[in-house]
Each structure stands twice: as C-alpha cells, then as structure tokens.
CSV table of C-alpha atoms in Angstrom, one decimal:
chain,number,residue,atom,x,y,z
H,22,MET,CA,101.5,-34.2,7.3
H,23,SER,CA,104.3,-33.2,4.9
H,24,THR,CA,104.1,-31.2,1.7
H,25,PRO,CA,103.1,-33.3,-1.3
H,26,LYS,CA,105.7,-34.0,-4.0
H,27,ILE,CA,105.0,-33.8,-7.7
H,28,VAL,CA,105.5,-37.2,-9.2
H,29,VAL,CA,105.1,-37.5,-13.0
H,30,CYS,CA,103.4,-40.8,-14.1
H,31,PRO,CA,105.8,-42.9,-16.2
H,32,HIS,CA,102.9,-44.0,-18.4
H,33,CYS,CA,100.8,-40.9,-19.3
H,34,HIS,CA,103.5,-38.4,-18.1
H,35,ARG,CA,101.0,-36.3,-16.2
H,36,PRO,CA,101.9,-34.8,-12.8
H,37,ASN,CA,100.5,-36.2,-9.6
H,38,ARG,CA,100.7,-34.8,-6.0
H,39,VAL,CA,101.8,-37.5,-3.6
H,40,PRO,CA,102.3,-36.8,0.2
H,41,GLU,CA,106.0,-37.4,0.9
H,42,GLU,CA,105.3,-40.0,3.6
H,43,ARG,CA,103.1,-42.0,1.1
H,44,LEU,CA,105.8,-42.3,-1.7
H,45,GLY,CA,106.7,-45.7,-0.4
H,46,ASP,CA,103.1,-46.9,-0.7
H,47,GLY,CA,103.4,-47.0,-4.5
H,48,GLY,CA,100.3,-45.3,-5.5
H,49,GLN,CA,98.4,-44.9,-8.8
H,50,CYS,CA,98.2,-42.1,-11.3
H,51,GLY,CA,95.1,-40.0,-10.8
H,52,HIS,CA,94.7,-39.7,-14.6
H,53,CYS,CA,95.4,-43.1,-16.1
H,54,GLN,CA,95.3,-45.3,-12.9
H,55,SER,CA,98.7,-46.9,-13.8
H,56,PRO,CA,101.2,-47.5,-11.0
H,57,LEU,CA,103.4,-44.4,-10.3
H,58,PHE,CA,106.3,-46.7,-9.5
H,59,ASP,CA,106.9,-50.1,-11.1
H,60,GLY,CA,110.6,-50.6,-10.6
H,61,THR,CA,111.5,-50.3,-14.2
H,62,PRO,CA,113.3,-47.4,-16.1
H,63,THR,CA,111.0,-45.1,-18.0
H,64,GLU,CA,111.7,-44.7,-21.8
H,65,LEU,CA,111.8,-41.0,-22.6
H,66,THR,CA,111.5,-39.2,-25.9
H,67,ALA,CA,111.8,-35.5,-26.8
H,68,ALA,CA,108.1,-35.2,-26.3
H,69,THR,CA,108.1,-36.8,-22.8
H,70,PHE,CA,111.5,-35.6,-21.6
H,71,GLU,CA,110.5,-32.2,-20.4
H,72,ARG,CA,107.3,-33.5,-18.7
H,73,GLN,CA,109.4,-36.0,-16.7
H,74,VAL,CA,112.5,-33.9,-16.0
H,75,GLY,CA,111.0,-30.5,-15.8
H,76,ARG,CA,107.9,-31.2,-13.7
H,77,SER,CA,109.0,-34.0,-11.3
H,78,GLU,CA,110.2,-33.1,-7.8
H,79,LEU,CA,112.0,-36.5,-7.6
H,80,PRO,CA,115.5,-36.8,-8.9
H,81,ILE,CA,115.5,-38.1,-12.4
H,82,VAL,CA,118.5,-40.3,-13.5
H,83,VAL,CA,118.7,-40.5,-17.2
H,84,ASP,CA,120.8,-43.2,-19.0
H,85,PHE,CA,121.7,-41.9,-22.5
H,86,TRP,CA,122.4,-45.1,-24.5
H,87,ALA,CA,122.2,-46.6,-28.0
H,88,PRO,CA,121.1,-50.1,-29.1
H,89,TRP,CA,124.4,-50.7,-31.0
H,90,CYS,CA,126.6,-49.9,-27.9
H,91,GLY,CA,127.9,-53.1,-26.2
H,92,PRO,CA,128.6,-51.4,-22.8
H,93,CYS,CA,125.1,-49.8,-22.9
H,94,ARG,CA,123.5,-53.3,-23.4
H,95,ALA,CA,125.7,-54.7,-20.7
H,96,MET,CA,124.7,-52.0,-18.2
H,97,ALA,CA,121.0,-52.2,-19.0
H,98,PRO,CA,120.2,-55.0,-16.4
H,99,ALA,CA,122.2,-53.2,-13.8
H,100,PHE,CA,120.3,-50.0,-14.5
H,101,ALA,CA,117.0,-51.8,-14.2
H,102,ALA,CA,118.0,-53.5,-11.0
H,103,ALA,CA,119.1,-50.0,-9.6
H,104,ALA,CA,115.6,-48.7,-10.5
H,105,ARG,CA,114.0,-51.5,-8.3
H,106,GLN,CA,116.3,-50.4,-5.4
H,107,LEU,CA,116.0,-46.7,-5.7
H,108,GLU,CA,112.3,-46.1,-6.4
H,109,PRO,CA,110.5,-44.1,-5.1
H,110,ALA,CA,113.4,-42.0,-4.0
H,111,ALA,CA,114.3,-41.4,-7.6
H,112,ARG,CA,113.0,-42.1,-11.1
H,113,LEU,CA,115.3,-43.9,-13.5
H,114,ALA,CA,114.8,-43.2,-17.2
H,115,LYS,CA,116.4,-44.0,-20.5
H,116,VAL,CA,117.0,-42.0,-23.7
H,117,ASN,CA,117.9,-43.8,-26.9
H,118,THR,CA,120.5,-41.4,-28.5
H,119,GLU,CA,119.9,-42.9,-31.9
H,120,GLU,CA,116.3,-42.0,-31.9
H,121,GLU,CA,116.6,-38.8,-29.9
H,122,GLN,CA,119.8,-37.2,-31.3
H,123,ALA,CA,118.6,-33.7,-30.5
H,124,LEU,CA,118.4,-34.5,-26.8
H,125,ALA,CA,121.8,-36.0,-26.8
H,126,ALA,CA,123.2,-32.9,-28.6
H,127,ARG,CA,121.4,-30.6,-26.2
H,128,PHE,CA,123.1,-32.2,-23.2
H,129,GLY,CA,126.4,-32.6,-24.8
H,130,ILE,CA,126.5,-36.4,-24.7
H,131,ARG,CA,129.9,-37.3,-26.0
H,132,SER,CA,130.1,-41.0,-25.0
H,133,ILE,CA,127.6,-43.6,-24.1
H,134,PRO,CA,126.5,-44.8,-21.7
H,135,THR,CA,126.2,-41.6,-19.8
H,136,LEU,CA,124.1,-41.1,-16.7
H,137,VAL,CA,122.8,-37.7,-16.0
H,138,VAL,CA,121.0,-36.8,-12.7
H,139,PHE,CA,118.4,-34.0,-12.8
H,140,ARG,CA,116.8,-32.3,-9.8
H,141,ASN,CA,114.0,-29.8,-10.2
H,142,GLY,CA,114.8,-29.6,-13.9
H,143,ARG,CA,118.5,-28.9,-13.6
H,144,GLU,CA,121.5,-31.2,-14.1
H,145,ILE,CA,123.3,-31.9,-10.9
H,146,ALA,CA,125.6,-34.7,-11.7
H,147,ARG,CA,127.0,-36.8,-14.6
H,148,GLN,CA,128.9,-40.0,-15.0
H,149,ALA,CA,130.1,-41.6,-18.2
H,150,GLY,CA,130.8,-45.3,-18.7
H,151,ALA,CA,129.1,-48.6,-17.8
H,152,MET,CA,128.6,-49.3,-14.1
H,153,ASP,CA,127.2,-52.3,-12.1
H,154,THR,CA,124.2,-52.0,-9.9
H,155,ALA,CA,126.0,-51.4,-6.7
H,156,SER,CA,128.1,-48.7,-8.2
H,157,ILE,CA,125.0,-46.9,-9.7
H,158,VAL,CA,123.1,-47.1,-6.3
H,159,ARG,CA,126.2,-46.0,-4.3
H,160,TRP,CA,126.8,-43.0,-6.7
H,161,LEU,CA,123.2,-41.9,-6.6
H,162,ARG,CA,122.9,-42.2,-2.8
H,163,SER,CA,126.1,-40.1,-2.5
H,164,LEU,CA,124.4,-37.2,-4.2
H,165,SER,CA,121.5,-37.0,-1.7
C-alpha cells in the first residue's frame, strides 16, 4: 500500500488522507461527505486559497481571471473540460481577480487569463493567455 496523499475537499476545504492508488476511485470528504473530485474547477477566495494550495499534495492549477475579460470567458469551457480530464491527478481552481485583488497582486498577475501551477504550496509554472483544452492538458502533463 502506498503513502496517502493529502487531498483538500473542494467544498469544505478540509484535508483528507487518500491512498494514492485510490485517487481514481473518486472518494468522499470525511468531513462533509461531498465528492473529493467532481470534474469542475474550484472557486477560490483569499480565505480558501491557502487551504487548497498550501495543504494539498496534488498539483493545483489556478486560473486567474476576471468576468469582464473576453479571453477569460472564452477559455472557461476549455478550463472546465481540462478539469474533467486531469482530475484526480491535479486540482483545477479559479480566482476572480476583481474580487480577490490582493491575491492577484501577491502573485504578480499582470495579464489575464494567467494559469499558475502550484505543487506543495510553491509556484512551479506559469502561462499567460487563453488556451484550448488540448493545450492546457498538454502543458500540464509536460510538467509532471
């Protein structure tokens, strides 16, 4: 049996220990009983960002976006489709830079959309500009 991975629930943002070989089984949060993986990007706020990015042992891919941004809105379906393809190997999340300006400033977001990949709480890659589903998936798999 492998070492368990810490997976943070996308609903209550509490950590769960999941055996690595069971990640593909989906699973439920031990606290709120919600699915740990539902194939949709998780909305993050300043309050939930640290819990997801800082505690999860999965790579977290954060889309920094804004509702007024045409390329951001155009990329949203591709990002959601990438979440369905990449979970449970990675968690995809979104940060609305209009509502979370401090997070955008903290990470030096200069243009949107910008995708930032975090592993074990640290930034490991960044890509600015809208991408289609295949490009998102290919880029993220190249980082593994």
